[in-house]
Coordinates of C-alpha atoms and ligand atoms in Angstrom, one line a residue:
X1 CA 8.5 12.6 -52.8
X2 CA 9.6 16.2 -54.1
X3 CA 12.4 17.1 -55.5
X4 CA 12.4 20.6 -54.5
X5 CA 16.3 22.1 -53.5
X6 CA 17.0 22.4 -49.6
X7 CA 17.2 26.2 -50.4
X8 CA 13.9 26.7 -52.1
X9 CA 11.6 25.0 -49.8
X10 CA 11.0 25.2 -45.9
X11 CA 12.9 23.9 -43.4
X12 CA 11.4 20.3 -42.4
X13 CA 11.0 19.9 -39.0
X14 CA 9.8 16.6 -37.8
X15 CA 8.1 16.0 -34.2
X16 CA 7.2 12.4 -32.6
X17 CA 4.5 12.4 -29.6
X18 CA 2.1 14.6 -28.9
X19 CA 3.1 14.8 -25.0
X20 CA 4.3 17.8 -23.0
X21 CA 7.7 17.7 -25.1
X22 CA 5.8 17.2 -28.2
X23 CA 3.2 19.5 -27.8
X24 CA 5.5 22.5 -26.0
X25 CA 8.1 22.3 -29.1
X26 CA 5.7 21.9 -31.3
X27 CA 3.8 25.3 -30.1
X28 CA 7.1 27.2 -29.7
X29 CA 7.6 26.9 -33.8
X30 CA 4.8 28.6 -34.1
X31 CA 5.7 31.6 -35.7
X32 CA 9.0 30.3 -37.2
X33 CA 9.4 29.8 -40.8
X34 CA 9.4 25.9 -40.7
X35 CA 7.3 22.9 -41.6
X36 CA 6.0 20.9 -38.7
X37 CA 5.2 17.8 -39.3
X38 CA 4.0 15.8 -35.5
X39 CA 3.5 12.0 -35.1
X40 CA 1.8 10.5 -32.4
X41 CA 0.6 7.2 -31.9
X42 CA -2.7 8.8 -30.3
X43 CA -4.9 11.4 -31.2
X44 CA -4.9 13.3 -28.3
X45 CA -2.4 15.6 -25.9
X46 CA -2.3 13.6 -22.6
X47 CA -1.9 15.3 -18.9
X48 CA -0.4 12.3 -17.3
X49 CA -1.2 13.6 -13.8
X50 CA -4.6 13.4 -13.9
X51 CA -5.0 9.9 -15.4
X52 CA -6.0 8.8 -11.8
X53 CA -8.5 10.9 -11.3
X54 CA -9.9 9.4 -14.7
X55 CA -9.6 5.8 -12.7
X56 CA -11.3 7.0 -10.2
X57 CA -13.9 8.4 -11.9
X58 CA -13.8 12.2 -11.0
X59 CA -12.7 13.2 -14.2
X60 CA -13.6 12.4 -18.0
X61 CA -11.2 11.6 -20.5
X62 CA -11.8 14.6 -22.8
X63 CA -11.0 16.8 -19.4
X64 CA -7.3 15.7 -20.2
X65 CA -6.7 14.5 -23.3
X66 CA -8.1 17.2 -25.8
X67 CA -7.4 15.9 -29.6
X68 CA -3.8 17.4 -30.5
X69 CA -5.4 18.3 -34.1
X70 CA -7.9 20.9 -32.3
X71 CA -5.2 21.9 -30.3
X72 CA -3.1 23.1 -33.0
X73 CA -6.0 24.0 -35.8
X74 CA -4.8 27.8 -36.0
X75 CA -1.7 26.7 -35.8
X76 CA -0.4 26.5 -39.8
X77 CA 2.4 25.5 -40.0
X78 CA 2.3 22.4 -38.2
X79 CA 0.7 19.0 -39.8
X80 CA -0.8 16.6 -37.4
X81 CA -0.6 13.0 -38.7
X82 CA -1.6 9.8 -36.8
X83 CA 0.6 6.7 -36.6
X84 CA 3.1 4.7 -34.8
X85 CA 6.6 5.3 -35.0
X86 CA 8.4 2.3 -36.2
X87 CA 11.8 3.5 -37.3
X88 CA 14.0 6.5 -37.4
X89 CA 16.6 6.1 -39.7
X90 CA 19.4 8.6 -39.1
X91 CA 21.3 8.7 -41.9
X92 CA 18.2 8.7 -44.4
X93 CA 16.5 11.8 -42.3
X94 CA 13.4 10.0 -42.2
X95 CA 10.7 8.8 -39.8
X96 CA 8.8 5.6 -40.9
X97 CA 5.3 5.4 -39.3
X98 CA 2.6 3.1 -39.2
X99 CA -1.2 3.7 -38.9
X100 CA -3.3 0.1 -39.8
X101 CA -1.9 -1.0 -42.9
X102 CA -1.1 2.2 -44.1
X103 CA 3.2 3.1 -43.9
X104 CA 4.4 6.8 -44.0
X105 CA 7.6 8.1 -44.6
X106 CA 8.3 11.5 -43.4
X107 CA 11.6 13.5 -44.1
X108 CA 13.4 16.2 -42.0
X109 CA 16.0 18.7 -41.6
X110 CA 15.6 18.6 -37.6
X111 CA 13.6 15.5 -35.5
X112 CA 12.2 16.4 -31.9
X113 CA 11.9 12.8 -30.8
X114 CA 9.5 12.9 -27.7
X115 CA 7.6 9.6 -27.3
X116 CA 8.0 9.3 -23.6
X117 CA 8.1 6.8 -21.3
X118 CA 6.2 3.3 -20.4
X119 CA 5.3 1.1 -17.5
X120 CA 8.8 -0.8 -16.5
X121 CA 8.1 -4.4 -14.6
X122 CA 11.4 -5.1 -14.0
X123 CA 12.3 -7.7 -16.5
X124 CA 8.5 -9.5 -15.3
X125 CA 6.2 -8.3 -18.2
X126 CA 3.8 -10.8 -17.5
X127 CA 2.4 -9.3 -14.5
X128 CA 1.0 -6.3 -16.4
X129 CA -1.7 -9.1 -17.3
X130 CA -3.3 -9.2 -13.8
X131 CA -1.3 -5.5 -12.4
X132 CA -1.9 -3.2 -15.5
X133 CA 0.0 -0.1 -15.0
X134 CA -1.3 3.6 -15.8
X135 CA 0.4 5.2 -18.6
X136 CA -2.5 5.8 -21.0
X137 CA -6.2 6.8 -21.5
X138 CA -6.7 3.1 -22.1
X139 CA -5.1 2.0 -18.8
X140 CA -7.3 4.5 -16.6
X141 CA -10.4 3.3 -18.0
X142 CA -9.4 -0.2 -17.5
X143 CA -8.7 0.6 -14.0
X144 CA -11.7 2.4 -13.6
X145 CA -13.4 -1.1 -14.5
X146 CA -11.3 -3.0 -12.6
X147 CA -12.4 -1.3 -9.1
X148 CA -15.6 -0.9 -9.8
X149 CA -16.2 -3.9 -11.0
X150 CA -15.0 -5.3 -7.8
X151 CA -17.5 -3.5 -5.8
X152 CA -20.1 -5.4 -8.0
X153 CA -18.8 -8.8 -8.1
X154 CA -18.4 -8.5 -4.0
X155 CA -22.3 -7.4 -3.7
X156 CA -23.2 -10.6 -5.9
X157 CA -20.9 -13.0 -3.5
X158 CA -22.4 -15.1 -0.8
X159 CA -18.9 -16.1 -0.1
X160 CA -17.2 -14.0 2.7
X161 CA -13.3 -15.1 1.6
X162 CA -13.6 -13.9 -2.2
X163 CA -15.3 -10.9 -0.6
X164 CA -12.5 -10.2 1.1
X165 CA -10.6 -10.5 -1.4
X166 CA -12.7 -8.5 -3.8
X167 CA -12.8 -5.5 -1.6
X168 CA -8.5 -5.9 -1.3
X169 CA -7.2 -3.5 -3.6
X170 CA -3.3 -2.7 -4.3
X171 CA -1.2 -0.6 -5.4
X172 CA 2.3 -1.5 -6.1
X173 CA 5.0 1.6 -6.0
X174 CA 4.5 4.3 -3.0
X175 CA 5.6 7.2 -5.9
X176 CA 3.6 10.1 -6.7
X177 CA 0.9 7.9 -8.9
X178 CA 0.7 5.4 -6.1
X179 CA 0.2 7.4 -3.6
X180 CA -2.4 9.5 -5.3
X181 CA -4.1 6.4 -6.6
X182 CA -4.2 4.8 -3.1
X183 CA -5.8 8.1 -2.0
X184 CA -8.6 8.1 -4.4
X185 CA -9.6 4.4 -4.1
X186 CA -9.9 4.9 -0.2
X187 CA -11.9 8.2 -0.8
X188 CA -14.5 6.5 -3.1
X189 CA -14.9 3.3 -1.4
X190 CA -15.0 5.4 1.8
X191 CA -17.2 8.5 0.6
X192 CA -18.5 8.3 -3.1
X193 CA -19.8 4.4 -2.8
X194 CA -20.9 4.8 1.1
X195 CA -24.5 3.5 1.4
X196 CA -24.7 3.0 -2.7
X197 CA -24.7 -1.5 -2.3
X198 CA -27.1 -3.5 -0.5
X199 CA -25.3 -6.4 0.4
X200 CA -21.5 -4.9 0.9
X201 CA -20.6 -1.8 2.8
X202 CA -18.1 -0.6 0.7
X203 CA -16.2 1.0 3.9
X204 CA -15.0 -2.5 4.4
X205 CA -12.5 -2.0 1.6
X206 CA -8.9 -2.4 2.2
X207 CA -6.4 -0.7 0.1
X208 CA -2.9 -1.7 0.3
X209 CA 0.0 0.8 -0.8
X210 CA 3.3 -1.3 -1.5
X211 CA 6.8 -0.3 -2.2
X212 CA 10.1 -2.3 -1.9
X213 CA 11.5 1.1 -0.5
X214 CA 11.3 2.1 2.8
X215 CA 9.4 5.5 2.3
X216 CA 6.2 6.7 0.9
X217 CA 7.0 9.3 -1.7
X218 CA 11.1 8.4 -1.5
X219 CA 12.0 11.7 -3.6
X220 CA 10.8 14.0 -0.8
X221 CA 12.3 12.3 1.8
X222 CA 11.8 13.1 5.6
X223 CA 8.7 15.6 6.7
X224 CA 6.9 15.3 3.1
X225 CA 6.8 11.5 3.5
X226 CA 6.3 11.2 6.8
X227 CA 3.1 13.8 6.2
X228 CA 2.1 11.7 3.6
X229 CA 2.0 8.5 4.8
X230 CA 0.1 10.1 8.1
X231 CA -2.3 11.2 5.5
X232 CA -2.9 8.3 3.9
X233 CA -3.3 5.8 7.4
X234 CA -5.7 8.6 8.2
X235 CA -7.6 7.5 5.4
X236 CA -7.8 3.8 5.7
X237 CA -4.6 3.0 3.5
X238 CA -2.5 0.0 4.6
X239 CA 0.8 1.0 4.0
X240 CA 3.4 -1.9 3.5
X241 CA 7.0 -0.9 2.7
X242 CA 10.2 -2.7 2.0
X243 CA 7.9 -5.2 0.5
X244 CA 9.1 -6.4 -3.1
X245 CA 6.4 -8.1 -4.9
X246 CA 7.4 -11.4 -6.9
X247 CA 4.9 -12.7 -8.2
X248 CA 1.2 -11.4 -9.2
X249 CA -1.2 -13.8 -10.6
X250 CA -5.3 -13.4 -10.9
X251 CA -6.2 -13.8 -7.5
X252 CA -3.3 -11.7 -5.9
X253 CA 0.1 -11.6 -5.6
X254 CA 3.2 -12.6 -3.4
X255 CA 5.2 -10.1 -1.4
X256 CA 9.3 -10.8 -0.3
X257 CA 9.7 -8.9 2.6
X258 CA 12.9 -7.3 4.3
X259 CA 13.6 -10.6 6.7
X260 CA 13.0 -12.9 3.2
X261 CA 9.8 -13.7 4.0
X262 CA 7.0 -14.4 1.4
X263 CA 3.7 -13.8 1.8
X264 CA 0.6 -14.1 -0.4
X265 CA -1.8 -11.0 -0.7
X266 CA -5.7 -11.9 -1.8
X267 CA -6.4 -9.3 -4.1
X268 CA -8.2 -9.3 -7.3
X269 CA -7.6 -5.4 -8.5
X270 CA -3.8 -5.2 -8.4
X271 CA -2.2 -1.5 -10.2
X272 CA 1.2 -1.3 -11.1
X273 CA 2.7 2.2 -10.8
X274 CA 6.2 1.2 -9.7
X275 CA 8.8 1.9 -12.6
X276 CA 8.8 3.4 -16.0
X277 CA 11.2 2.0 -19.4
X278 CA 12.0 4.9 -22.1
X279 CA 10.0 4.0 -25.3
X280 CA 12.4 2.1 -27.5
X281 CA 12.9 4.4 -30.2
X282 CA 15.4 5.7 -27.4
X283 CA 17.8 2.5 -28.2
X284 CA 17.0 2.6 -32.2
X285 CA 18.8 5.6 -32.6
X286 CA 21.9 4.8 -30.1
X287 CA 22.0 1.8 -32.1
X288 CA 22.6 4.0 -35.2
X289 CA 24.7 6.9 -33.4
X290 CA 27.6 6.9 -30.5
X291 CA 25.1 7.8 -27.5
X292 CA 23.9 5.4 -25.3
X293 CA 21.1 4.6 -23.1
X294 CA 20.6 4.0 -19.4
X295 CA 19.1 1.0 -17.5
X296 CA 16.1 2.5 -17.8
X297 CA 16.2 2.9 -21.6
X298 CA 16.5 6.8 -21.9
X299 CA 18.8 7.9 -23.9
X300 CA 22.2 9.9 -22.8
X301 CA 21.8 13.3 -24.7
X302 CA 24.3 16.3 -25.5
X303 CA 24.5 19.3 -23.0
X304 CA 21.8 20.7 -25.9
X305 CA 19.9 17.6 -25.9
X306 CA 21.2 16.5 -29.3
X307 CA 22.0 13.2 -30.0
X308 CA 25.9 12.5 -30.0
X309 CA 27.1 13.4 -33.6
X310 CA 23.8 14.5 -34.5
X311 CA 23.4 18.2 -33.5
X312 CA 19.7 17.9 -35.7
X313 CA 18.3 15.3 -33.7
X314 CA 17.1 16.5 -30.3
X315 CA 15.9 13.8 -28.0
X316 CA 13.3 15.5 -24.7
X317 CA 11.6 14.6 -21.6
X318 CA 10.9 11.3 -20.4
X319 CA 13.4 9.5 -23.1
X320 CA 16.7 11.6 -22.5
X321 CA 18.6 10.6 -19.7
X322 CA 21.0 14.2 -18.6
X323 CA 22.3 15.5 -14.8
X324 CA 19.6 13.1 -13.4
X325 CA 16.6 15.2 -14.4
X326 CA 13.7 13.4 -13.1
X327 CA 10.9 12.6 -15.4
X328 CA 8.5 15.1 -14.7
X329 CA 6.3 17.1 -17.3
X330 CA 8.4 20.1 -16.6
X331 CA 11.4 18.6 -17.6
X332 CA 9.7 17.6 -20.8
X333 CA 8.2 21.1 -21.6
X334 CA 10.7 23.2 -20.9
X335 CA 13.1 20.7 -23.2
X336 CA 10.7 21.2 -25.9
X337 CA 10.8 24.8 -25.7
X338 CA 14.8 24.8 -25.7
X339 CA 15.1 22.4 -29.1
X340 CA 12.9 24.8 -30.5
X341 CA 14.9 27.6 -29.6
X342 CA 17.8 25.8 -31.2
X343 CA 16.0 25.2 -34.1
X344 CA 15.3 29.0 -34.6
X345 CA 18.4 30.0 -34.2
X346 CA 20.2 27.6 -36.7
X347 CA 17.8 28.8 -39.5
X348 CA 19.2 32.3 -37.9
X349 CA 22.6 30.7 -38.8
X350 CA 23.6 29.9 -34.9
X351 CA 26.5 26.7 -35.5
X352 CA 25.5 23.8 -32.7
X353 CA 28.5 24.1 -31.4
X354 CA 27.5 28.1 -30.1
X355 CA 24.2 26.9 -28.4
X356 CA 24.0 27.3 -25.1
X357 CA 23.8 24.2 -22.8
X358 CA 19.9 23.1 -21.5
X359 CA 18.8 24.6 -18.0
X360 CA 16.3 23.3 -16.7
X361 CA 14.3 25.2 -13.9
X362 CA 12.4 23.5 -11.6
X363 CA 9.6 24.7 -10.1
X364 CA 9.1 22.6 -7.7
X365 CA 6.9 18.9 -7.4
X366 CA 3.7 18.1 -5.8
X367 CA 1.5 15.3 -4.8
X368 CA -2.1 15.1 -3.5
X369 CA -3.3 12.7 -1.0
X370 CA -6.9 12.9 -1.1
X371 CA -9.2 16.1 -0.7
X372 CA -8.1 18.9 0.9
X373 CA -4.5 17.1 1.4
X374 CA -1.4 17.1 -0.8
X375 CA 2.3 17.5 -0.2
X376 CA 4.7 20.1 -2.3
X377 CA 8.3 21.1 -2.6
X378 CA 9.1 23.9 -4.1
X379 CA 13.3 24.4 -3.4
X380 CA 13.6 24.6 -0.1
X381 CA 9.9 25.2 0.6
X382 CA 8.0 22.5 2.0
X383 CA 4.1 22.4 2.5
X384 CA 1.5 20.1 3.4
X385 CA -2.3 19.9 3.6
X386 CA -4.5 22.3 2.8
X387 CA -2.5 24.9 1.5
X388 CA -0.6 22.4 -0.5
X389 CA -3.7 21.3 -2.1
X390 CA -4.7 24.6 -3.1
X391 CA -1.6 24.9 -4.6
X392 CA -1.8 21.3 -6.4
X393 CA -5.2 22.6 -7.7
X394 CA -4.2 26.3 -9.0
X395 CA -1.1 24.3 -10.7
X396 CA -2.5 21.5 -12.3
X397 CA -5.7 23.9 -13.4
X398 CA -2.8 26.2 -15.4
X399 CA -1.2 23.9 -17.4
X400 CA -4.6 22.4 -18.7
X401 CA -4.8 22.6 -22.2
X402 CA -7.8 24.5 -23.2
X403 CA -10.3 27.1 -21.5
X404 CA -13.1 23.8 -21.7
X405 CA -11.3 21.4 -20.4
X406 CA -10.5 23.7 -17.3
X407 CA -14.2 25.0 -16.9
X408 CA -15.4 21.1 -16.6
X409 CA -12.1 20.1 -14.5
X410 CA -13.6 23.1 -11.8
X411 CA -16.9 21.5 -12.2
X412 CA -15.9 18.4 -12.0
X413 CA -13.7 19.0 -9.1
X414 CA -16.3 21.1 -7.0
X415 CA -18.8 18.1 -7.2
X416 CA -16.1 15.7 -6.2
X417 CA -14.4 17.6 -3.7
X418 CA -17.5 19.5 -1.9
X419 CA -19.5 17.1 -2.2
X420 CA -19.3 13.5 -2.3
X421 CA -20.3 12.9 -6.1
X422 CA -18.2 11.8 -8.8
X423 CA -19.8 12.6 -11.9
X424 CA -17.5 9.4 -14.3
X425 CA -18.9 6.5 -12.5
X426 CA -19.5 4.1 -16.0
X427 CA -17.6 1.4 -17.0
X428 CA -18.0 -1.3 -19.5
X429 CA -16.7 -5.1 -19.3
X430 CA -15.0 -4.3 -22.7
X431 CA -12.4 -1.7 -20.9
X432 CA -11.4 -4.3 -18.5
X433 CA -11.0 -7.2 -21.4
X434 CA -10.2 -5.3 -24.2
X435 CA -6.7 -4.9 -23.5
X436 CA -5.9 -8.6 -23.0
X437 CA -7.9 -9.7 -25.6
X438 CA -5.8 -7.6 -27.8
X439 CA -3.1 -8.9 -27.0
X440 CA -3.7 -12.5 -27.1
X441 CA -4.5 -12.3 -30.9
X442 CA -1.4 -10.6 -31.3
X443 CA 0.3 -13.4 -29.9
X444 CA -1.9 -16.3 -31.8
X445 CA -1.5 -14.1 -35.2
X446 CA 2.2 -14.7 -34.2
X447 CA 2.6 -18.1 -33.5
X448 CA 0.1 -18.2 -36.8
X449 CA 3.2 -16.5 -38.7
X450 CA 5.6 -18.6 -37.1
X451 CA 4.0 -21.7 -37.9
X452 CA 3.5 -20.9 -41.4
X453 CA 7.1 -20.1 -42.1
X454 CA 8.6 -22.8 -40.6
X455 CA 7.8 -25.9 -43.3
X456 CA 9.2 -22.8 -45.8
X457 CA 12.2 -22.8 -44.0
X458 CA 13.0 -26.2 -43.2
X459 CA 11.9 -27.1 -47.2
X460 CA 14.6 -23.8 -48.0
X461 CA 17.5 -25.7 -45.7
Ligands
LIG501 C1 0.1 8.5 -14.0 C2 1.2 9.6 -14.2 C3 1.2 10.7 -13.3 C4 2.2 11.7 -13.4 N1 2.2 12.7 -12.5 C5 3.0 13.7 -12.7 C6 3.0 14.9 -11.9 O1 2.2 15.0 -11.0 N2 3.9 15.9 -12.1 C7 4.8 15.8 -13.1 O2 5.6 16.8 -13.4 N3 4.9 14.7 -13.9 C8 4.0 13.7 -13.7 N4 4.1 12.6 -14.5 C9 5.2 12.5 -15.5 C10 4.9 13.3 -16.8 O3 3.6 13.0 -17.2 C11 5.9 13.0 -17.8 O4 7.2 13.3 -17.3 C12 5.7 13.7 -19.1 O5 4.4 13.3 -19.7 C13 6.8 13.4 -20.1 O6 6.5 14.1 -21.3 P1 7.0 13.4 -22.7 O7 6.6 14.4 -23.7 O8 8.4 13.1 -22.6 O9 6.2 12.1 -22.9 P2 4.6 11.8 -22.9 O10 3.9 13.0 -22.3 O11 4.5 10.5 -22.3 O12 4.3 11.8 -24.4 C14 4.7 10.8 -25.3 C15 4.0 10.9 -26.6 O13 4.7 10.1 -27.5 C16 3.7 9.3 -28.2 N5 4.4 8.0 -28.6 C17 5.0 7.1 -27.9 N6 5.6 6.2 -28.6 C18 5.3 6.5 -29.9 C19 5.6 5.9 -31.2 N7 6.4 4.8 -31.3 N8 5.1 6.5 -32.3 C20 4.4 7.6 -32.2 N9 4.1 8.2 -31.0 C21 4.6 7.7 -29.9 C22 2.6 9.1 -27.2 O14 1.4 8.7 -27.8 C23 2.6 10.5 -26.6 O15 1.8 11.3 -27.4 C24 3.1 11.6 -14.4 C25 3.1 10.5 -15.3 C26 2.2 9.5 -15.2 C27 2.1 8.3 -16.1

């Protein structure tokens, strides 16, 4: 490590995830006399709200996740390095990350910590085995799998039960994702995959949109939902609310409903878009500070988004928990721009204490339903259908990064949306199996450890 003085070199500035808070602070030092160093544990700048369109094969994964290096290559002050954040330790300044074997400590003067949020089961993490969630680039191709390998298993079965239950698809969580997700899997059994099987009209799919509340798209509330759920019925979607699920296993999963009634759903593609948890660096810095975090793991920040007694730390987007912002990518850029605002200002000599307390402007929230249908709220104004889906598309087209990724999106979108093509239709049985492969030699590399240490320990006692 250096040993240059505090005064003589650059202030150190220290960014984790390469998200919308990542990437939006991360571009607003760029002219400022800093040293940007940002850590993500992927090598790409995710848009979130088009993952399903990934799933659903309209989209291609470079449409939406363009590699943050490329992203930032003019950009010179800022260092892009790869690795998973294992520890911030407070007191020492530093971030500890890990890429393979190989650990990295990186110092700072000021940490943007931005590493988002992940899927939340409620306290029932083994159901992400059979009801993966979509969070990542990973997820949405495993999805993408997942339903079309459906379609193919159904057209080899002689069986008309596991047909049936082939062809049952659900989504759990009636949110924005849900419903979008819902919408896309009706449209491509309905349109895209009409007339493409020989022994299964994909038409005959059923997709299933549960929710333990009693609305579709509960944060809009009243005409929105309503709209929405009209929308979606139009399309085929079965929509089942006050439904809690408890229990999902390979072939389906069991729903508690209002009166306490259970009921088994046949289903072999099951998605899980019905809660999120704060990553859980969130609780490794309350554990070292006087903040705290929320039930949902986020932790409670400052009016400036510092963490409590430590005006250099700024915690943004989906990890900080302040005035119930909602976790929306706004929320996260426009926080990334404010810490580095802050952090300008300090090198301009600004005390914390001085800086002004975070706004946040919203500009409104939108969902789509399926072509040529979304719902969006922007204050008071409400609007549905068409000219909410114009709006949906003009939006999400602007805050694309990169003029190639927003050329192919049009492309992509005109084929899909005019016509009935979706141009993303491959999938490979390692993207379904992959992930819980993965992670079931992490577990036996565990138990491996475990078992090895234990005749140590008993000999040591
Ligand atoms: C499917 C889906 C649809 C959505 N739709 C919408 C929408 O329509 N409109 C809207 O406004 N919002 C939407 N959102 C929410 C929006 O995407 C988030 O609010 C936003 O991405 C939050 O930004 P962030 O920077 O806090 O986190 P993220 O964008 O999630 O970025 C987190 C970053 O941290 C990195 N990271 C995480 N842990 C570590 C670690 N330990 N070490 C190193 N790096 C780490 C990740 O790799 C990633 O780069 C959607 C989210 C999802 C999942």
């Amino acid at each position: 490590m250096s040993n240059q003085s505090a005064e003589s070199r650059r202030h150190r500035v220290v960014v984790i995830g390469s998200g919308f808070g990542g990437l939006f602070g991360t571009q607003a030092l760029e002219k400022a006399d800093v040293e940007i160093t940002m850590i993500a544990r992927t090598t790409h700048h995710l848009f979130q709200p088009l993952l399903y369109q990934v799933a659903t094969g309209i989209l291609s994964v470079g449409d939406i996740a363009p590699a943050t290096r490329l992203v930032l290559r003019k950009q010179k002050n800022t260092q892009v390095l790869l690795g998973d954040v294992q520890k911030i330790d407070l007191e020492a300044k530093t971030v500890t990350s890990q890429f393979l074997e190989r650990i990295t400590v990186t110092p700072y003067d000021s940490l943007i910590v931005a590493a988002g949020a992940g899927q939340s089961y409620f306290g029932n993490d083994h159901f992400s085995e059979f009801a993966p969630g979509m969070k990542t680039v990973d997820d949405a191709l495993e999805l993408r799998g997942r339903i079309l390998g459906a379609f193919e298993q159904a057209e080899l079965s002689d069986d008309p039960e596991e047909r049936a239950r082939l062809l049952t698809f659900v989504v759990v969580g009636a949110g924005p994702t849900g419903v979008e997700l819902a919408g896309q899997i009706a449209e491509l059994s309905h349109r895209t995959l009409s007339g493409a099987f020989r022994n299964i009209d994909p038409r005959d799919a059923r997709v299933i949109l549960l929710d333990g509340a009693n609305d579709v798209l509960p944060v809009y509330g009243g005409k929105l939902s309503r709209k929405a759920a009209e929308q979606l019925e139009k399309l085929g979607t079965d929509i089942q609310l006050g439904a809690m699920v408890v229990d999902v296993d390979v072939d389906g999963l069991v729903v508690k409903d209002k009166d306490g009634t259970e009921r088994r759903i046949e289903s072999q593609c099951k998605v899980w878009s019905a809660g999120v948890q704060a990553s859980p660096l969130g609780k490794q810095i309350a554990n070292q500070s006087e903040a705290e975090v929320d039930r949902a793991g986020r932790l409670m920040v400052n009016p400036d988004l510092s963490v409590p007694g430590h005006p250099d730390v700024f915690v943004i987007g989906d990890m900080m928990s302040l005035d119930n912002l909602p976790g929306l990518a706004q929320v996260a850029m426009q926080g990334g721009k404010y810490a580095a605002k802050q952090i300008k200002a300090g090198l301009q000599g600004q005390k914390p204490e001085d800086r002004p307390p975070f706004r946040y402007f919203d500009k409104g929230s939108m969902a789509t339903i399926s072509r040529f249908s979304a719902v969006a709220k922007v204050g008071k104004l409400e609007i549905s259908g068409f000219v909410g889906w114009v709006a949906w598309l003009v939006v999400h087209l602007m805050y694309l990064v990169g003029f190639r990724s927003r050329l192919s999106t049009i492309l992509s979108w005109t084929v899909t949306f005019l016509g009935r093509g979706r141009a993303q239709m491959a999938s490979t049985e390692q993207w379904v199996f992959a992930r819980n492969a993965m992670e079931q030699l992490e577990r036996h590399e565990r138990e491996r450890e475990t078992s090895a240490s234990e005749p140590q320990r008993k000999a040591a006692g």
